[in-house]
mmCIF file of C-alpha atoms in Angstrom:
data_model
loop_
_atom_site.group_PDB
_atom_site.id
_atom_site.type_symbol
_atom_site.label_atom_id
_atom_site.label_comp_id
_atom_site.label_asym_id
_atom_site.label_seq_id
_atom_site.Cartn_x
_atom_site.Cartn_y
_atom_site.Cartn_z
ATOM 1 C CA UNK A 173 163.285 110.273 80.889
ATOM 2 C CA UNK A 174 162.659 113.314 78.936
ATOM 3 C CA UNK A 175 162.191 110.905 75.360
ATOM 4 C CA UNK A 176 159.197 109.108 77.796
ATOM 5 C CA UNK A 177 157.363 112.316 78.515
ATOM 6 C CA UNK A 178 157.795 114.101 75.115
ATOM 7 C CA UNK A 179 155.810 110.933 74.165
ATOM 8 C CA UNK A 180 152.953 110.767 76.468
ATOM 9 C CA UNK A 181 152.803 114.680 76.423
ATOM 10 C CA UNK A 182 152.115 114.956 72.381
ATOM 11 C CA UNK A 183 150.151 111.734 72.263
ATOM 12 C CA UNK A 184 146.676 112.505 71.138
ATOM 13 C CA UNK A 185 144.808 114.482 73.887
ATOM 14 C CA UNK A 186 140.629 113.532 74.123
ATOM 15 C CA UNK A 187 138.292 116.894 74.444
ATOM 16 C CA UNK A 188 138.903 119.026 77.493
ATOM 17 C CA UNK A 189 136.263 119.863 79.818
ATOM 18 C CA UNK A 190 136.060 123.477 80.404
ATOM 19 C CA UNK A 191 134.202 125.822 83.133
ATOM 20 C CA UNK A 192 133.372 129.144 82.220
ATOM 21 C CA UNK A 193 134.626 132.265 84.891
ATOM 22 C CA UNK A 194 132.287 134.087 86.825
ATOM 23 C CA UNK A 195 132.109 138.133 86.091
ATOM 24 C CA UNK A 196 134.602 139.933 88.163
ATOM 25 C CA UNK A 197 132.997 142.496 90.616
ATOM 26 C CA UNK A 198 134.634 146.381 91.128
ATOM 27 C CA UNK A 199 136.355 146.057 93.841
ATOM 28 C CA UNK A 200 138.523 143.267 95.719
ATOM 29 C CA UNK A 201 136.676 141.365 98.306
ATOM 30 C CA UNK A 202 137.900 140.887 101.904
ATOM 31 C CA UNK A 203 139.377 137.295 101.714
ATOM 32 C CA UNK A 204 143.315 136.326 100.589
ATOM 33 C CA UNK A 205 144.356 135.639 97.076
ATOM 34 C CA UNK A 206 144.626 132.264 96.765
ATOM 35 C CA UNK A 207 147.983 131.297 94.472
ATOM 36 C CA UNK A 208 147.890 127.175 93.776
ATOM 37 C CA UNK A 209 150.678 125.427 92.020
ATOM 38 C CA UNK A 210 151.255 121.720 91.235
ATOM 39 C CA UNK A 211 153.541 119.143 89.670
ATOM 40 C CA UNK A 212 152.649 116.537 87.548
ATOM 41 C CA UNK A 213 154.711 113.390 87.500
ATOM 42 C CA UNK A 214 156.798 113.667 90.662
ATOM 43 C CA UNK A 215 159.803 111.753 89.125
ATOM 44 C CA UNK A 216 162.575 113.503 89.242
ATOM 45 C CA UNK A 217 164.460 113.691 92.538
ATOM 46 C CA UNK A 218 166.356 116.219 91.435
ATOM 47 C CA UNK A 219 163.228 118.610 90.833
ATOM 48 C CA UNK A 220 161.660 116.978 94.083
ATOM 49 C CA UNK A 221 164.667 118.827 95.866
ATOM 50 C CA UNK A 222 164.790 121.606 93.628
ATOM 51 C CA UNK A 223 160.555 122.211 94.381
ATOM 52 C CA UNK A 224 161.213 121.753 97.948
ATOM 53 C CA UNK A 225 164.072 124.274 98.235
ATOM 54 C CA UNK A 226 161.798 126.863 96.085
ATOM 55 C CA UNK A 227 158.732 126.642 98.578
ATOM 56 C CA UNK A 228 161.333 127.118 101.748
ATOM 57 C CA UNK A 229 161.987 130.019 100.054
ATOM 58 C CA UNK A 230 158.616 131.565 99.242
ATOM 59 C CA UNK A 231 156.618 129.708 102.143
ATOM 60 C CA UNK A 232 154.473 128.033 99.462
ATOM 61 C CA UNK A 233 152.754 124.718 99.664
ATOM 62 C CA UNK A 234 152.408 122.816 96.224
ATOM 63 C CA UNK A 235 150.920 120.054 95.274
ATOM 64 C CA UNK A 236 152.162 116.767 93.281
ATOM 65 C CA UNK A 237 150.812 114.413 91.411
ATOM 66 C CA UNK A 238 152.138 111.621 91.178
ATOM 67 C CA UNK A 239 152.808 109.064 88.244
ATOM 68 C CA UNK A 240 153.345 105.563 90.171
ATOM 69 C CA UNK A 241 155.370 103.837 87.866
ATOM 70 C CA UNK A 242 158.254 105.817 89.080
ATOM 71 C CA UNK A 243 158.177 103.603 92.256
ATOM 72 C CA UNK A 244 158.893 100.365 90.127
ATOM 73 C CA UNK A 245 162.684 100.246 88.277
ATOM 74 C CA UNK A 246 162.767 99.007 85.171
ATOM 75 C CA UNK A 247 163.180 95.078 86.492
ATOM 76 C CA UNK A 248 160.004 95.342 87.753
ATOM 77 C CA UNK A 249 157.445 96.446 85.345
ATOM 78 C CA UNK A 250 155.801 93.650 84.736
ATOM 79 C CA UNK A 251 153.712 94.174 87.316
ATOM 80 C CA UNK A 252 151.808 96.914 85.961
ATOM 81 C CA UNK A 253 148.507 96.517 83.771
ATOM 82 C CA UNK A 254 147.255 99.311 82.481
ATOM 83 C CA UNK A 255 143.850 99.369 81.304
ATOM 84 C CA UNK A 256 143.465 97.891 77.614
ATOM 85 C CA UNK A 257 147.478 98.275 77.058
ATOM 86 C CA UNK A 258 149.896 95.234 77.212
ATOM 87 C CA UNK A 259 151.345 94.673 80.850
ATOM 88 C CA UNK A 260 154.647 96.482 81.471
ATOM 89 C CA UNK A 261 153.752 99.736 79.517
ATOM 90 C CA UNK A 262 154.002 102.840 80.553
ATOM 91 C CA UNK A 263 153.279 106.244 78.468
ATOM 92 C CA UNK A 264 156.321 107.893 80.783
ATOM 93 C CA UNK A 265 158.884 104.835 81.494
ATOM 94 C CA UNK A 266 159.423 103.799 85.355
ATOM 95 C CA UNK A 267 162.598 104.330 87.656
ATOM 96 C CA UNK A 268 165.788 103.039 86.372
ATOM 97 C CA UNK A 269 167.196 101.494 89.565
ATOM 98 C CA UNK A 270 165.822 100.535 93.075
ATOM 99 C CA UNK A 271 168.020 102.964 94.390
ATOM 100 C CA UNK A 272 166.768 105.701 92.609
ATOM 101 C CA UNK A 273 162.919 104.607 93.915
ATOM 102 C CA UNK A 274 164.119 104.883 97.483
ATOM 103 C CA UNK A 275 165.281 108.370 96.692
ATOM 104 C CA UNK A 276 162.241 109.020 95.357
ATOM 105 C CA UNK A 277 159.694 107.632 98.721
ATOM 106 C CA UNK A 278 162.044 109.797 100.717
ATOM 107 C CA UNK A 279 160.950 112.884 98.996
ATOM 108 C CA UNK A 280 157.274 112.353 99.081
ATOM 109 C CA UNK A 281 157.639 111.926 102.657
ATOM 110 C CA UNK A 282 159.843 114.792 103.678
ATOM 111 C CA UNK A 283 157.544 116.754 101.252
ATOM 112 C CA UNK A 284 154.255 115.554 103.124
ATOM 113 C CA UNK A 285 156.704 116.560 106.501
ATOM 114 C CA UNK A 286 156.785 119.969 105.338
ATOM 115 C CA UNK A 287 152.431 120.536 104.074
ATOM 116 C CA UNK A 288 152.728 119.621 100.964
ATOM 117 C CA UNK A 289 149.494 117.667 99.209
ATOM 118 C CA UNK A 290 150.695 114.515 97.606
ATOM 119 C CA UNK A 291 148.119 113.812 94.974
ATOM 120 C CA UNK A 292 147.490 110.849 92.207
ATOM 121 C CA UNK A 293 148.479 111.039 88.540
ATOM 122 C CA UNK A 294 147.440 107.798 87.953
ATOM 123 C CA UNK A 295 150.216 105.461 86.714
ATOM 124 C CA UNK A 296 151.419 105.308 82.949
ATOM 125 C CA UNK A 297 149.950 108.228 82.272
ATOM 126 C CA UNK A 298 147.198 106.953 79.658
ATOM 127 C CA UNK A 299 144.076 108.674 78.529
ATOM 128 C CA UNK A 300 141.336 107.516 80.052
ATOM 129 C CA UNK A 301 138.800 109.559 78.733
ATOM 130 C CA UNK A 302 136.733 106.289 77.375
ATOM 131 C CA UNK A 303 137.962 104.237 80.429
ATOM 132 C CA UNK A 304 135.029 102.385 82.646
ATOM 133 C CA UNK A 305 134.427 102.528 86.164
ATOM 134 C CA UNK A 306 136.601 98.955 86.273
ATOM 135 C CA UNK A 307 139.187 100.520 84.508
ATOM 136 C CA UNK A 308 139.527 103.295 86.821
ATOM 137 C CA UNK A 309 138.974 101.446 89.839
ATOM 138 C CA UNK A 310 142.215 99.010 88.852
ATOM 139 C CA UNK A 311 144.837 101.816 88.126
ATOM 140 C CA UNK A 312 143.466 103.229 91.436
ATOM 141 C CA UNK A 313 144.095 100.576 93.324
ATOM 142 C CA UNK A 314 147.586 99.907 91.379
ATOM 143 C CA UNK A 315 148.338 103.316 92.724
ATOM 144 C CA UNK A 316 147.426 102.922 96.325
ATOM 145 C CA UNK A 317 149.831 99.244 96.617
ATOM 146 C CA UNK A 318 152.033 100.723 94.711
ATOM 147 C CA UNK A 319 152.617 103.744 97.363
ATOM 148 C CA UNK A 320 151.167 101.132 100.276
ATOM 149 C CA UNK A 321 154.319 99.201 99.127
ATOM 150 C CA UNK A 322 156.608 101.159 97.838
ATOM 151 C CA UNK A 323 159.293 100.610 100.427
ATOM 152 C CA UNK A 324 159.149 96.604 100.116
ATOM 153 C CA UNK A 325 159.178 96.486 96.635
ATOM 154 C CA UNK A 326 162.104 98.813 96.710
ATOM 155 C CA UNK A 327 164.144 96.418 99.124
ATOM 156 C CA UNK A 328 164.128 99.106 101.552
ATOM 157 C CA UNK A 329 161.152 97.826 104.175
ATOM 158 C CA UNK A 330 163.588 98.590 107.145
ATOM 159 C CA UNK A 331 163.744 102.617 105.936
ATOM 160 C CA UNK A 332 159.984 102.824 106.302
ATOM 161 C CA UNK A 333 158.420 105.979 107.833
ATOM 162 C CA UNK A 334 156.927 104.659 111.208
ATOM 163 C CA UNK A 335 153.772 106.638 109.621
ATOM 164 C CA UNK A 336 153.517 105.849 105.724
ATOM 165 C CA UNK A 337 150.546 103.525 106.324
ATOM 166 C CA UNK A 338 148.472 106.239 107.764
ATOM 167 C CA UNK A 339 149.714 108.746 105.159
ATOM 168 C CA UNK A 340 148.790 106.070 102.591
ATOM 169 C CA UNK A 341 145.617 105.352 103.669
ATOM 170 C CA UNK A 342 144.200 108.815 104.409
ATOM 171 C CA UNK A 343 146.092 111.082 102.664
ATOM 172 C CA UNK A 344 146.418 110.808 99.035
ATOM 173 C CA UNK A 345 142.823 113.048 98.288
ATOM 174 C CA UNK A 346 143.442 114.335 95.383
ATOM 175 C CA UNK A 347 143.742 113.566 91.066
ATOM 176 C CA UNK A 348 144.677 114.996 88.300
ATOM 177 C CA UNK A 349 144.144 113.050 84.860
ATOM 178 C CA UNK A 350 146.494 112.545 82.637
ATOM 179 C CA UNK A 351 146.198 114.560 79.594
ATOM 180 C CA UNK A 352 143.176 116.519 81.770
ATOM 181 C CA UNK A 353 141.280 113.826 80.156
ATOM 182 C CA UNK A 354 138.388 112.877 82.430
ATOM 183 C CA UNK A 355 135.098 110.550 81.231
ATOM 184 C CA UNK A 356 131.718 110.030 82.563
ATOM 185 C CA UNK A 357 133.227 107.068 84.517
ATOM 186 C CA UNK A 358 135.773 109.023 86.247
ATOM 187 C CA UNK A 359 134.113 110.752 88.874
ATOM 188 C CA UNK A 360 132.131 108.016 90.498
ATOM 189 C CA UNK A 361 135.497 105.717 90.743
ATOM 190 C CA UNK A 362 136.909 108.583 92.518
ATOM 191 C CA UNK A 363 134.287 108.572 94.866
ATOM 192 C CA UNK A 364 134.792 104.715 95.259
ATOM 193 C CA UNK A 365 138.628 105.374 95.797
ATOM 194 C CA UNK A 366 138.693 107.596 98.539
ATOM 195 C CA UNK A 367 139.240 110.824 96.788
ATOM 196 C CA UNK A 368 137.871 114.433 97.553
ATOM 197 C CA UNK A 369 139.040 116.690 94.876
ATOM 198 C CA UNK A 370 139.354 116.227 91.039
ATOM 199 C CA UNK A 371 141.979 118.550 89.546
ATOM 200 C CA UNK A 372 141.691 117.694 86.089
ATOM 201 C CA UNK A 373 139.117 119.977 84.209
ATOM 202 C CA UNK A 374 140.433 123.213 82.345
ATOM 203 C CA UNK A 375 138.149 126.653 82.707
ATOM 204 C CA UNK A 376 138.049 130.381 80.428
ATOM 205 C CA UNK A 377 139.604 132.179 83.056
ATOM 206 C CA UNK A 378 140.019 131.681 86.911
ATOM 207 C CA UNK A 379 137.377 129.758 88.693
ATOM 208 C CA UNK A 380 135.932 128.864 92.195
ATOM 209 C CA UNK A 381 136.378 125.454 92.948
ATOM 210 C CA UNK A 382 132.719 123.662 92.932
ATOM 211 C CA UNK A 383 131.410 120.711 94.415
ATOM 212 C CA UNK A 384 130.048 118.248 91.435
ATOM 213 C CA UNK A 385 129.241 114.912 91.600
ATOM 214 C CA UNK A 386 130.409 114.376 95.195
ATOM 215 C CA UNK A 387 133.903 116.259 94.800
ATOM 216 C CA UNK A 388 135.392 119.180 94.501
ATOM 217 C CA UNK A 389 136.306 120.408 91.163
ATOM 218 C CA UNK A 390 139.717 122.662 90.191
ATOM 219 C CA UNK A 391 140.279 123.826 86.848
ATOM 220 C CA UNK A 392 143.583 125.274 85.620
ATOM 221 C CA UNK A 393 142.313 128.228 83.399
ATOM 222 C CA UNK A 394 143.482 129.963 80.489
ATOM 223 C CA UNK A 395 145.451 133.312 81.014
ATOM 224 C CA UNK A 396 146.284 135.468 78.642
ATOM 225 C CA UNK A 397 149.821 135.445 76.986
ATOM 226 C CA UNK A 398 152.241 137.059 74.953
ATOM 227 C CA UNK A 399 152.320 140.232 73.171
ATOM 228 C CA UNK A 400 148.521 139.336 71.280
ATOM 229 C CA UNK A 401 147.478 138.527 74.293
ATOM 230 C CA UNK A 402 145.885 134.903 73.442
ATOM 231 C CA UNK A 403 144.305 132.663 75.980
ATOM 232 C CA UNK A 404 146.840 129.354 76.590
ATOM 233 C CA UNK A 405 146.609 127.217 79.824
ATOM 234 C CA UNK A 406 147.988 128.050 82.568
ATOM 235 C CA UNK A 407 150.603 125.459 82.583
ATOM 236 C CA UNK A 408 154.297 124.852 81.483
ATOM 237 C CA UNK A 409 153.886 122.506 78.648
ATOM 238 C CA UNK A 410 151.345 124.426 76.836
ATOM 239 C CA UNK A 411 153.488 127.392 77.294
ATOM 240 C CA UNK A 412 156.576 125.042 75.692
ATOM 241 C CA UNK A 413 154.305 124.150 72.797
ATOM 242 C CA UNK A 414 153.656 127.512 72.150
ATOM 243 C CA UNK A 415 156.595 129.345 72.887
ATOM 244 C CA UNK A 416 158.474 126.289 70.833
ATOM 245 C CA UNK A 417 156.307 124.161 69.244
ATOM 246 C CA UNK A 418 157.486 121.442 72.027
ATOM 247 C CA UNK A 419 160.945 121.533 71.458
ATOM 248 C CA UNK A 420 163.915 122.667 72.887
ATOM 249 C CA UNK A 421 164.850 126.104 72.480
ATOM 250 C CA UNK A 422 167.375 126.668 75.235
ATOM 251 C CA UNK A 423 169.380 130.114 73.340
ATOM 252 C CA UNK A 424 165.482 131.778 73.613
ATOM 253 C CA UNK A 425 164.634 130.413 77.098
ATOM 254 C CA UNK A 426 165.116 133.666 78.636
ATOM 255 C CA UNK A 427 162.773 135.408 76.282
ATOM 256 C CA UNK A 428 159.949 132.636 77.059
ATOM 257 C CA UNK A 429 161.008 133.163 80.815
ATOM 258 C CA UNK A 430 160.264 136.372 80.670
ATOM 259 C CA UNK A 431 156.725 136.344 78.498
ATOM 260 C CA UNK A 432 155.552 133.829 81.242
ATOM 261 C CA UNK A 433 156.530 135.642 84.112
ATOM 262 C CA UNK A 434 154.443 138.630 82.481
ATOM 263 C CA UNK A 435 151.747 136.218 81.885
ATOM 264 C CA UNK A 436 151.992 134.779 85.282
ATOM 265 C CA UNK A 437 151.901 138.792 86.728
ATOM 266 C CA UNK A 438 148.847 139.443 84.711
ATOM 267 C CA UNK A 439 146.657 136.940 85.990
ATOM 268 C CA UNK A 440 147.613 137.416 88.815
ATOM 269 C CA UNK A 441 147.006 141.363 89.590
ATOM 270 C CA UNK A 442 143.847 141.163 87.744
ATOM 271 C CA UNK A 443 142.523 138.505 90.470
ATOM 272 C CA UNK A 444 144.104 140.590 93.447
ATOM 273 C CA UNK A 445 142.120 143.762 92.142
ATOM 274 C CA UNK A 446 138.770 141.598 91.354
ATOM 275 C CA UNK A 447 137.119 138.587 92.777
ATOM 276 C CA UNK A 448 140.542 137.294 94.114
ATOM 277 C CA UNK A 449 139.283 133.764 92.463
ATOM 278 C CA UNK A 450 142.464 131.493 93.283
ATOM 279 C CA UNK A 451 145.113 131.562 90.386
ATOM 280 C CA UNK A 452 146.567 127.995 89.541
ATOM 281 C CA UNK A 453 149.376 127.495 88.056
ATOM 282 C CA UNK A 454 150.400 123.749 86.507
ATOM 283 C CA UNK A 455 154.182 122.292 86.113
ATOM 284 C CA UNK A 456 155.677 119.067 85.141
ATOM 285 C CA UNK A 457 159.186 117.583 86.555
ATOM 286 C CA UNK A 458 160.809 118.751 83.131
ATOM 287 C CA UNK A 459 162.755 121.793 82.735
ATOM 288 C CA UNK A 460 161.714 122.910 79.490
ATOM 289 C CA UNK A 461 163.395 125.077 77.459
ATOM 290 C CA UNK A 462 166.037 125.460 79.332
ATOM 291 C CA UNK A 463 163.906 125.767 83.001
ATOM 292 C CA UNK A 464 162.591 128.765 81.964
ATOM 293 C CA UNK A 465 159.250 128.091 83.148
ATOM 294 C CA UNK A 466 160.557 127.232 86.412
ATOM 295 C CA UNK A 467 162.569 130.187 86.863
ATOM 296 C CA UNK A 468 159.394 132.058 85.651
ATOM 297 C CA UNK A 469 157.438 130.200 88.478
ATOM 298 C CA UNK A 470 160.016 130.962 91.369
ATOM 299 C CA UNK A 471 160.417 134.713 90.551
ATOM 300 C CA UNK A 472 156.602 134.683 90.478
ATOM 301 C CA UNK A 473 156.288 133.161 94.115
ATOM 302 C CA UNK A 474 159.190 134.892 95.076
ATOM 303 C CA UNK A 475 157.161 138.385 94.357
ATOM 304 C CA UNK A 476 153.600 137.099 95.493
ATOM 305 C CA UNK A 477 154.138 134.692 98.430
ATOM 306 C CA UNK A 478 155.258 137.065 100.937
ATOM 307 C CA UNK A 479 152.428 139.739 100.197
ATOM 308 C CA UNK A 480 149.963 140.063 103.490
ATOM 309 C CA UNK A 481 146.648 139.653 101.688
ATOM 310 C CA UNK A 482 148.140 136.276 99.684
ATOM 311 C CA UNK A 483 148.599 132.762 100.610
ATOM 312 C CA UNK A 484 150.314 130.136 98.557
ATOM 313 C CA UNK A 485 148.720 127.354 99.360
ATOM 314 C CA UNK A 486 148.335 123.447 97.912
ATOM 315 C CA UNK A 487 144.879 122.335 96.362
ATOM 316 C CA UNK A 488 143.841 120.528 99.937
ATOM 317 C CA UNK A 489 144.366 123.861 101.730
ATOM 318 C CA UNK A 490 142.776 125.635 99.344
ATOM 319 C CA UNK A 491 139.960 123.603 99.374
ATOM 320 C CA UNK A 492 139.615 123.894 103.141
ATOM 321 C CA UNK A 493 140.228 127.387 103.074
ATOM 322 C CA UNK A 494 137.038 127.812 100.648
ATOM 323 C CA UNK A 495 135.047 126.158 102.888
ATOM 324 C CA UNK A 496 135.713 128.022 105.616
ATOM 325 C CA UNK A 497 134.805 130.781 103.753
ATOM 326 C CA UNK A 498 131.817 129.730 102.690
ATOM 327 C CA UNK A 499 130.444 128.645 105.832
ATOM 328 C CA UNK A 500 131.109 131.502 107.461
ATOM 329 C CA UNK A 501 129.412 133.432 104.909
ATOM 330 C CA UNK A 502 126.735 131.356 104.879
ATOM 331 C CA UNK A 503 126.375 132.101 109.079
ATOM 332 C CA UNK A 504 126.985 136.014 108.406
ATOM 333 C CA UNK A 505 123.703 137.906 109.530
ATOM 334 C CA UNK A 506 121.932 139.970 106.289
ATOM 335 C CA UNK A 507 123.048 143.153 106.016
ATOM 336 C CA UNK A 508 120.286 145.682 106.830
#
């Protein structure tokens, strides 16, 4: 599985959008510290229980995205077409047995049990950046049969959550492209497809969420990292290219480990002593390096969760808690 993603991770990557921060103010303002992590992929079940475990720990609520050709085995990938690829391909592979795609529902349910926000990675994990609305609006609606059915087409109908319709139907809200490669087409088939939130843009720095083009917008921003201090984005695989130039380096892991836990702590208090803009933080279901950006991500929440004026929270909370926030400022009276 790991040969798969190494591929679609280092495949070319189109331009990134980026948001610029907003100027911090002197002191912290009254609201929580927002911390939001995600997953993209969702494959493994292994990290699926591993994720799980780590936010019953913390009291954290993540959020995955999902790639749906993990709910196909390998029998059945025919019946994917991607946009302008030939049918049956997939950037990061599909499940290698049924059984292993029954595993695999039964985590996304127990995690939507327990708060989580189950998201959309699309499918084969493609850039789409020069996709059309068409193209968009296929793989989107590949996505939604392929969770709609995901328990038939596993030959497991009978093991069916009495309410996986209804989570199908209204709860998958959220997407994050793959590659964080969004085009002008993008938004507008989101729109079309039911979704609230994009997740895919990159910003210099910590930003509010904005609405744009009908959605809500959430960057993962660059941080600052390592002993020069240079920005990188806040997320595990850009931290592996760095830290390794995308290979393994298990015998250093701890050292990485430890520079993106410092990284991670940086961002962090500087938010908690300024605007308290929310922090994200993006993974992937790889361990690289040895997990040590995983280990770097529990010790984080393990520090940070717990704190009174912080709440670890998944991008659908996050955006609900904003918006509570925002209305009631906009109902405050004007200070005399």
């Amino acid at each position: 599985m790991f040969r798969f993603f190494s591929f679609a991770l280092c495949a070319a990557v189109a331009p990134l959008h980026i948001l610029h921060a907003e100027p911090a103010s002197s002191s912290p303002p009254a609201r929580k510290q927002l911390v939001v992590v995600s997953f993209d992929g969702a494959h493994d079940n292994r990290l699926w229980e591993k994720s799980r475990a780590i936010a019953r720990k913390t009291g954290a609520h993540f959020t995955y995205f999902l790639s749906c050709t993990f709910l196909f085995d390998k029998s059945q990938r025919s019946t994917y077409q991607a946009p302008h690829q030939k049918r049956g391909r997939s950037n990061v592979g599909f499940a290698p047995d049924k059984d292993d795609v029954v595993t695999r529902l039964g985590e996304i349910w127990l995690a939507h049990q327990e708060g989580h926000d189950i998201g959309s990675h699309a499918c084969g994990h493609f850039d789409g950046a020069k996709w059309n609305e068409a193209d968009w609006d296929a793989e989107f609606s590949f996505f939604r049969a392929a969770l709609r059915d995901g328990w038939k087409n596993a030959g497991a109908a009978e093991r069916e959550p009495k309410e996986w319709q209804t989570f199908v139907s209204n709860d998958i809200k959220g997407f994050r492209a793959p590659y964080l490669a969004s085009g002008k087409a993008l938004a507008d088939a989101l729109k079309k497809a039911g979704f609230v939130y994009d997740a895919s843009l990159v910003s210099k720095g910590p930003v509010v969420p904005a609405q744009s083009d009908g959605l809500v917008r959430f960057a993962l921003p660059l941080i600052p990292e390592g002993a020069s201090s240079r920005p990188v984005i806040a997320m595990d695989y850009n931290l592996y290219v760095r830290h390794s130039k995308g290979k393994e380096d298990v015998a250093n892991g701890p050292t990485y480990e430890e520079r993106t836990l410092a990284a991670y702590r940086a961002a962090f208090d500087k938010q908690l002593a300024g605007e308290r803009v929310p922090l994200q933080l993006g993974f992937h279901f790889v361990e690289m390096n040895g997990g040590a950006y995983w280990r770097a991500m529990e010790r984080f929440l393990t520090e940070v969760c717990a704190k009174p004026d912080v709440a670890c929270v998944s991008h659908r909370e996050a955006m609900d808690i904003l918006a509570k926030e925002k209305k009631a400022g906009e109902a405050a009276p004007e200070a005399l």
